[in-house]
Coordinates of C-alpha atoms and ligand atoms in Angstrom, one line a residue:
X1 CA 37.0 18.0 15.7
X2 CA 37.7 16.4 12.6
X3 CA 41.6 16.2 12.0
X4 CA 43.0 15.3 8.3
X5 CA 47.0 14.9 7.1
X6 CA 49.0 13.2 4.9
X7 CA 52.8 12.3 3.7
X8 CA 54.1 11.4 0.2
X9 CA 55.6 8.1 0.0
X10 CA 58.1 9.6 -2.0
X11 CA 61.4 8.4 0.3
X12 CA 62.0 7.2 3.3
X13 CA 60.7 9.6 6.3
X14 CA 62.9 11.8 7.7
X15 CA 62.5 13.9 11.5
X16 CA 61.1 17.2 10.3
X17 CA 58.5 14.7 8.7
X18 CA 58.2 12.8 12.4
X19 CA 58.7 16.3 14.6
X20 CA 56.6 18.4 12.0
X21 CA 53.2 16.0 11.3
X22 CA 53.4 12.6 12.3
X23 CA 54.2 12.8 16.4
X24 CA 51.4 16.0 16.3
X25 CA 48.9 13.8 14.5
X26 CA 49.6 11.0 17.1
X27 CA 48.8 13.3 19.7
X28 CA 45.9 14.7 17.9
X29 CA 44.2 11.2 18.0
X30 CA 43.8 11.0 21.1
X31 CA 41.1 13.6 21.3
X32 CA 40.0 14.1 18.0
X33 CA 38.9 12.3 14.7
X34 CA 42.1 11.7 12.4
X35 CA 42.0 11.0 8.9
X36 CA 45.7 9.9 8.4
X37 CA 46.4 9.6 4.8
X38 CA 49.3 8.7 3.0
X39 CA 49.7 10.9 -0.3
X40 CA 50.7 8.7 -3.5
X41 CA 48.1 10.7 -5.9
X42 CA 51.3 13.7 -4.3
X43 CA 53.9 11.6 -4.7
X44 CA 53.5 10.8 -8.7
X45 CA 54.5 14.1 -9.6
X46 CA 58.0 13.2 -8.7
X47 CA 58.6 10.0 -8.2
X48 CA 58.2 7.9 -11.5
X49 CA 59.5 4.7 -10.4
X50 CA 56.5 1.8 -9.9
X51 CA 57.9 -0.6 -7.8
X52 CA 59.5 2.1 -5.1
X53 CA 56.0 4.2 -5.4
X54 CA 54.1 0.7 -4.6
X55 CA 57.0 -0.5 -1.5
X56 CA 57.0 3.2 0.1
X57 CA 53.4 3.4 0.0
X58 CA 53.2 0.7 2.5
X59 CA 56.6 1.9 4.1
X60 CA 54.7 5.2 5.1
X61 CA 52.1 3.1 6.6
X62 CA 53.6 1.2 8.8
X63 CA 55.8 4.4 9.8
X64 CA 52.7 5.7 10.7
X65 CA 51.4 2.7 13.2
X66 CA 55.2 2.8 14.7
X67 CA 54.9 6.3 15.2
X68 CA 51.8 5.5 17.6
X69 CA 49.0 5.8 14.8
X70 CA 46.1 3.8 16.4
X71 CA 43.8 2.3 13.4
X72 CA 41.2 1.3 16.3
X73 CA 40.8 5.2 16.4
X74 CA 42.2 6.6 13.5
X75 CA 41.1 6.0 9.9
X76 CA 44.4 5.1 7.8
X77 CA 44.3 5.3 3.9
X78 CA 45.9 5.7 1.0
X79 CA 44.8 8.3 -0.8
X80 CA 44.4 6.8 -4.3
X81 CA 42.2 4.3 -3.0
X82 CA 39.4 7.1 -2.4
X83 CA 38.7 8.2 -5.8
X84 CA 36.2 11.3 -4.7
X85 CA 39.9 13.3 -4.2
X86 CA 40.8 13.4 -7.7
X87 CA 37.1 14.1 -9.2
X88 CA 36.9 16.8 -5.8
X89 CA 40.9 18.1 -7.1
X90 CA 39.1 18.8 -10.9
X91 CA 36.6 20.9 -9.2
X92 CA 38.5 23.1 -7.2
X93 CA 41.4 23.3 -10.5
X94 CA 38.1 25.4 -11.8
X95 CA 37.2 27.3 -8.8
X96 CA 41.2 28.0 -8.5
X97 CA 42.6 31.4 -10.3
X98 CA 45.8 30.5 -11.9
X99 CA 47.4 33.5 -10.0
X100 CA 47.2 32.2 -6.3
X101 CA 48.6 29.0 -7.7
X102 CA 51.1 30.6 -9.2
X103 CA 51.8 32.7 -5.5
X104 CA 52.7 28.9 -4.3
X105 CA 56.1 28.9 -3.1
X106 CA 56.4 25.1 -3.0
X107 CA 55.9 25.0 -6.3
X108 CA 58.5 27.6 -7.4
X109 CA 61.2 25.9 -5.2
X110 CA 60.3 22.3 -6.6
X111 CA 60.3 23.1 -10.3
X112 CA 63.5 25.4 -10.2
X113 CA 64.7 23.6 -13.3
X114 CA 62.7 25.5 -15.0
X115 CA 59.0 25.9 -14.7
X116 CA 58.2 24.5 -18.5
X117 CA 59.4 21.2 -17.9
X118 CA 57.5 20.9 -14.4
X119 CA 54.7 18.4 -14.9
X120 CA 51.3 20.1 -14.7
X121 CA 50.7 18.1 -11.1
X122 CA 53.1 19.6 -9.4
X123 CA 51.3 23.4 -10.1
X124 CA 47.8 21.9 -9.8
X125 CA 49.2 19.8 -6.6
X126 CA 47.8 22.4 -4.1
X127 CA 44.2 21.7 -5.1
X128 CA 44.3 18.1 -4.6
X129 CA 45.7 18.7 -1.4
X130 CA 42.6 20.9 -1.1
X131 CA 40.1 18.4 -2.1
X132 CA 42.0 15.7 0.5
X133 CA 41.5 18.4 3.3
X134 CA 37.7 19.3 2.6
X135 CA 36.5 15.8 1.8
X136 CA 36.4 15.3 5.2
X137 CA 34.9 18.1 6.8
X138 CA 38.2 18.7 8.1
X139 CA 38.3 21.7 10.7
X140 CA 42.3 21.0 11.7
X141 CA 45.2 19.7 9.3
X142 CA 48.4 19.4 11.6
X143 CA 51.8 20.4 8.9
X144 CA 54.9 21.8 9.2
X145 CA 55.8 25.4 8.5
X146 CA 56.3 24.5 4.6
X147 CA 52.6 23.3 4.0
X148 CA 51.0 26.0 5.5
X149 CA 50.6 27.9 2.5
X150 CA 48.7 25.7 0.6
X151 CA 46.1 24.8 3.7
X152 CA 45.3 28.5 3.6
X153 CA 44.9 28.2 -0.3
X154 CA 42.2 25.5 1.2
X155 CA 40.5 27.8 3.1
X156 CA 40.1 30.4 0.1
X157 CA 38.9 27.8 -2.2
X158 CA 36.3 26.8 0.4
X159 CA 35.4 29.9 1.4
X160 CA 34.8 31.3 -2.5
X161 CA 32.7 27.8 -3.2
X162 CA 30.5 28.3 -0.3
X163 CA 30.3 31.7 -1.2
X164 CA 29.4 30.7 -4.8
X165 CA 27.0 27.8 -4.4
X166 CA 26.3 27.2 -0.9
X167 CA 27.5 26.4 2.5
X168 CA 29.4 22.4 1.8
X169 CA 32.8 22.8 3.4
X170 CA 33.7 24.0 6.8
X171 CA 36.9 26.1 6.8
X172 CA 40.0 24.0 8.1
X173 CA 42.7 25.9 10.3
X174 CA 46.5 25.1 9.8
X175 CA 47.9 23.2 12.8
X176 CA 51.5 24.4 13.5
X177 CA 53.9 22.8 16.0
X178 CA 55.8 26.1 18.2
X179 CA 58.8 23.2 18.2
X180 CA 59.6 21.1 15.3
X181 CA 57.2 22.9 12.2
X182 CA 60.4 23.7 10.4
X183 CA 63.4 21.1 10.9
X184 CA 66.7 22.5 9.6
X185 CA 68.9 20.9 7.2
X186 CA 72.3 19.4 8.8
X187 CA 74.6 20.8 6.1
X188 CA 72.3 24.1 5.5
X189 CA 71.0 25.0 8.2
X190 CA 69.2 28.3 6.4
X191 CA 66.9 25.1 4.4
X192 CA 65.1 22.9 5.5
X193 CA 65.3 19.6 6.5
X194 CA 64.4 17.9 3.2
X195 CA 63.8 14.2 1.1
X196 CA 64.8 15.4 -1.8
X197 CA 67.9 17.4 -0.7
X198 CA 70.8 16.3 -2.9
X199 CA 73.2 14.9 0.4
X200 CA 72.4 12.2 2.6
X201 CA 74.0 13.7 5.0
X202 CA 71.9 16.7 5.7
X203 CA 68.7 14.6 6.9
X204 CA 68.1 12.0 9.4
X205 CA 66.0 9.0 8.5
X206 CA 63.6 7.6 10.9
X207 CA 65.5 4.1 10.5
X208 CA 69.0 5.9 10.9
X209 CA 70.8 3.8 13.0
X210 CA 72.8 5.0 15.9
X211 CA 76.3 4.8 14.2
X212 CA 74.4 6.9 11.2
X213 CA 72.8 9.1 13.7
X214 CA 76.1 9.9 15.2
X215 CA 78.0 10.6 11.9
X216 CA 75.1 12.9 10.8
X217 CA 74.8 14.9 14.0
X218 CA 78.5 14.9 14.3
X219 CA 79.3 16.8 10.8
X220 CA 75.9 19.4 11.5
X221 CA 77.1 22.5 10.4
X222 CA 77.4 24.9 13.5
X223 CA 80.0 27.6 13.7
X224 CA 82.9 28.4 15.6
X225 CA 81.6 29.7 18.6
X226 CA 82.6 27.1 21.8
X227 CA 79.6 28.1 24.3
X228 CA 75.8 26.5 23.7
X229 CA 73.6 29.5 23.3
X230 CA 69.9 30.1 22.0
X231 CA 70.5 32.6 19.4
X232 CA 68.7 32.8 16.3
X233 CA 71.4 34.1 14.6
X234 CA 73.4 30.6 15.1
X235 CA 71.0 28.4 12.8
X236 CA 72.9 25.0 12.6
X237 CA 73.4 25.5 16.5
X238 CA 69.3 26.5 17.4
X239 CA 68.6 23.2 14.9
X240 CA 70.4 20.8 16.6
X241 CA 69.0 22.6 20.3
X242 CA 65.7 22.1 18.7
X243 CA 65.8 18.5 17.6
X244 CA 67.3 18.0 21.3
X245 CA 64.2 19.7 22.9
X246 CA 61.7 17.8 20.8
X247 CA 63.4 14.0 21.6
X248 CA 63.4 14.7 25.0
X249 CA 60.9 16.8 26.9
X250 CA 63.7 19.3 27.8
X251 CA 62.8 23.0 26.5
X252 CA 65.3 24.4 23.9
X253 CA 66.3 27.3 27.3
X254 CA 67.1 23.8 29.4
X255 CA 69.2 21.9 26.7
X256 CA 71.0 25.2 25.8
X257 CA 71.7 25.9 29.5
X258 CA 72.7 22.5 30.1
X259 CA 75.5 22.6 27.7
X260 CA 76.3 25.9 28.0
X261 CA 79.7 25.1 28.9
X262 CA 80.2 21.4 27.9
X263 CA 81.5 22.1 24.2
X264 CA 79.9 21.4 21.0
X265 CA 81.2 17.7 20.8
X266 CA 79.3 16.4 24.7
X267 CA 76.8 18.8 23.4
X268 CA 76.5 16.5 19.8
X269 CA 77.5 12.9 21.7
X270 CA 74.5 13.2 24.6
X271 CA 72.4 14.5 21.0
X272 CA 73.3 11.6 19.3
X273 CA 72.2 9.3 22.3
X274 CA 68.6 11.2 22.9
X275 CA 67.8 11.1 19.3
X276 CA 68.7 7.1 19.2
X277 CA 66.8 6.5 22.5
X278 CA 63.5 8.3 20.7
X279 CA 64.3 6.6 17.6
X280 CA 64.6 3.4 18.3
X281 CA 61.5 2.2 19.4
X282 CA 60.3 3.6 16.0
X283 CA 62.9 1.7 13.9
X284 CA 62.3 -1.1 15.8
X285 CA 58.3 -1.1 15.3
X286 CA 58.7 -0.5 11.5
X287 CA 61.0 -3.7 11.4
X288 CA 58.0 -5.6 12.3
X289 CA 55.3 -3.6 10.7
X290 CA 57.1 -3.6 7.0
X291 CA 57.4 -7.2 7.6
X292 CA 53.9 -7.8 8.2
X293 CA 52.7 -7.0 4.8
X294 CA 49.0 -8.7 4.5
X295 CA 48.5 -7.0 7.8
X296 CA 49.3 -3.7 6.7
X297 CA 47.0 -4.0 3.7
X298 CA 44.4 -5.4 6.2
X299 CA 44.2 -2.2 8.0
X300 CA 44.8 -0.1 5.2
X301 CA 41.9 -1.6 3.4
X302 CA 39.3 -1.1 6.3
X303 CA 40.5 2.7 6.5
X304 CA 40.0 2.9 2.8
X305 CA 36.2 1.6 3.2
X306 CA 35.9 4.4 6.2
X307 CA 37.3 6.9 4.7
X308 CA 35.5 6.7 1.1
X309 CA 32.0 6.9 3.0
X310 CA 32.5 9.7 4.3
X311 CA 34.6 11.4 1.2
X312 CA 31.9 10.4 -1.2
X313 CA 29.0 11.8 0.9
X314 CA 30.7 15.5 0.6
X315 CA 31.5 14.9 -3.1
X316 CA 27.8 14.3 -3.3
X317 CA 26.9 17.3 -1.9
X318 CA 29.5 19.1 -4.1
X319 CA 28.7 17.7 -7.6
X320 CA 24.5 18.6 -6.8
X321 CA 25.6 22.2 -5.7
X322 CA 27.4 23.1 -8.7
X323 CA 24.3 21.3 -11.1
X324 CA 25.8 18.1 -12.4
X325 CA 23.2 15.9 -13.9
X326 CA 23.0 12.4 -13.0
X327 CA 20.4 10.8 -14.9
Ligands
LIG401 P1 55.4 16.2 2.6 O1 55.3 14.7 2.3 O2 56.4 17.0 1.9 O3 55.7 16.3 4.2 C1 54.9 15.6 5.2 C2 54.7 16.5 6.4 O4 56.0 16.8 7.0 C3 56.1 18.2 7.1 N1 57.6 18.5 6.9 C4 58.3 19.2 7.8 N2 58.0 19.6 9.1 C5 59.0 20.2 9.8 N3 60.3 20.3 9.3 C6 60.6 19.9 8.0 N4 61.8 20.1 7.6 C7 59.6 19.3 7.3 N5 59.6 18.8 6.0 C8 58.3 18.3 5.8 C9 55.3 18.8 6.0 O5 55.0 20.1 6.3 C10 54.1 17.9 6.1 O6 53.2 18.3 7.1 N6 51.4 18.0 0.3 C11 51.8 17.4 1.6 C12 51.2 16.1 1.8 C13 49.7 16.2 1.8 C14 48.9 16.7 2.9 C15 47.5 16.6 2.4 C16 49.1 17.2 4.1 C17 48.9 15.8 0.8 N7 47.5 16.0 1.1 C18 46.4 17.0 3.1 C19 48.0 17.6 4.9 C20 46.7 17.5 4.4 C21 53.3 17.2 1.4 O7 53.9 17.1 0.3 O8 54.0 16.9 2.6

């Protein structure tokens, strides 16, 4: 099965990113075809700042190879490098109806300032996320809770165009983790876990280090409550036994019964030492992979090569199903 995602490089990556995408995709690679992307064509509807756009491009990269992305298996690009996704993202804007856009709840949340001054991108984003996912023949795109939406927008927009003019895409499923498809914010635990969130405080960054770690776990939002239960009810509390379960290979029922009676602080210190132990391997891998810079482009230009074959084939197939002339 063919297996596409991507993340903007918009920020540094934080753990819903890791829990929610990137350790699922890792996994995925091992038996499957991944197309492991890294979204800049995404990230340019917010971020307008060159040098950071150019410098987290290549961050996300080599985030991805510390994570365990293999590029002996797995084709790595960036998407702007394929140019078939934008000319694929124009077709599907006119296939699109501008009312399941506007269902898009990602988009609602992102332009709360006020819809008018949103750029266009970010209400359009959806269909290039569409035209990354079926350029591929993609039958499996591994996201967390918040993207699901706009993969099933994918499958309508696939479903209407081979309805319209001919079987050309196959219809890709949502991949959703059971554990880790919607990490929690820290300091609101009823959002989630987000870049863009206004305080530091309420994500953790993959190169968090363990003093930062310990800070950020130890001002979580719980409540007052002194036993460790698994109750929905007690968000900041279920987060924080979630994030446990997912560093460690304990299930959220073990790491709430462990603790039941150890207090919230044990409970946050042994946390704070689990989530160090799974991170540091990671911090310490994309040390050495940011600072290997030709090396990085090295293997990103070989997956761009890969992955534009194959992306232009489909657009191919597209453009001569809906009658484009080319003389
Ligand atoms: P982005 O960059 O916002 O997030 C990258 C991935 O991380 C997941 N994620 C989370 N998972 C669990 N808990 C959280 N708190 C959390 N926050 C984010 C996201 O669901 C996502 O899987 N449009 C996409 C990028 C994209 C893409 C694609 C993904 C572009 N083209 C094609 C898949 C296929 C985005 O903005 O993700």
């Amino acid at each position: 099965m063919r297996i596409l995602t991507g993340i903007q490089p918009t920020n540094n990556l934080h753990i819903g990113n890791l829990f929610g995408a990137l350790i699922p995709a890792t996994k995925l690679q091992e038996e499957h075809e991944l197309f492991m992307m890294v979204a800049d064509y995404h990230a340019i509807t917010t971020l307008k700042d060159p040098k950071r756009l150019t410098e987290n491009t290549l961050f996300t990269a080599a985030a991805y190879l510390s994570a365990g992305i293999d590029p002996a298996r797995t084709t790595l690009f960036v998407q702007s490098s394929v140019a078939a996704h934008t000319e694929l993202a124009w077709i599907l804007q006119t296939i699109a109806r501008m009312g399941e856009a506007n269902r898009m709840t990602q988009f609602k949340d992102k332009s709360q300032t006020g819809a008018e001054k949103a750029p266009v991108g970010l209400f359009t984003y959806p269909m290039l996320m569409a035209a990354d996912i079926l350029l591929y023949g993609t039958e499996g795109v591994p996201v967390g809770e918040d993207q699901k939406q706009h993969v099933e927008l994918t499958r309508d927009l696939a479903e209407r165009f081979n309805r319209d003019f001919g079987e050309t895409f196959l219809i890709p499923e949502p991949i959703i983790q059971s554990n880790g498809a919607r990490i929690k914010s820290l300091t609101e635990p009823e959002k989630k876990m987000s870049k863009s969130a206004p305080s530091a405080k309420s994500y953790i960054l993959l190169t968090d280090e363990e003093d930062m770690l310990a800070k950020k776990i130890r001002g979580a939002v719980t409540d007052s409550e002194r036993e460790i239960t698994l109750d929905d009810e007690r968000k900041g509390l279920l987060n924080l036994i979630t994030i446990f379960s997912l560093c460690t290979e304990y299930t959220k029922e073990e790491v709430s019964e462990r603790y039941q009676h150890s207090g919230m602080k044990v409970f946050k210190d042994d946390l704070v030492m689990a989530l160090n132990q799974y991170l540091a391997p990671i911090r310490m891998n994309m040390q050495e992979y940011s600072d290997d810079r030709a090396g990085l482009l090295e293997v990103l230009q070989t997956g761009n090569e890969a992955a534009e074959m194959i992306a232009n084939q489909y657009l191919k197939t597209t453009r001569e199903r809906i009658g484009i002339l080319r003389p």
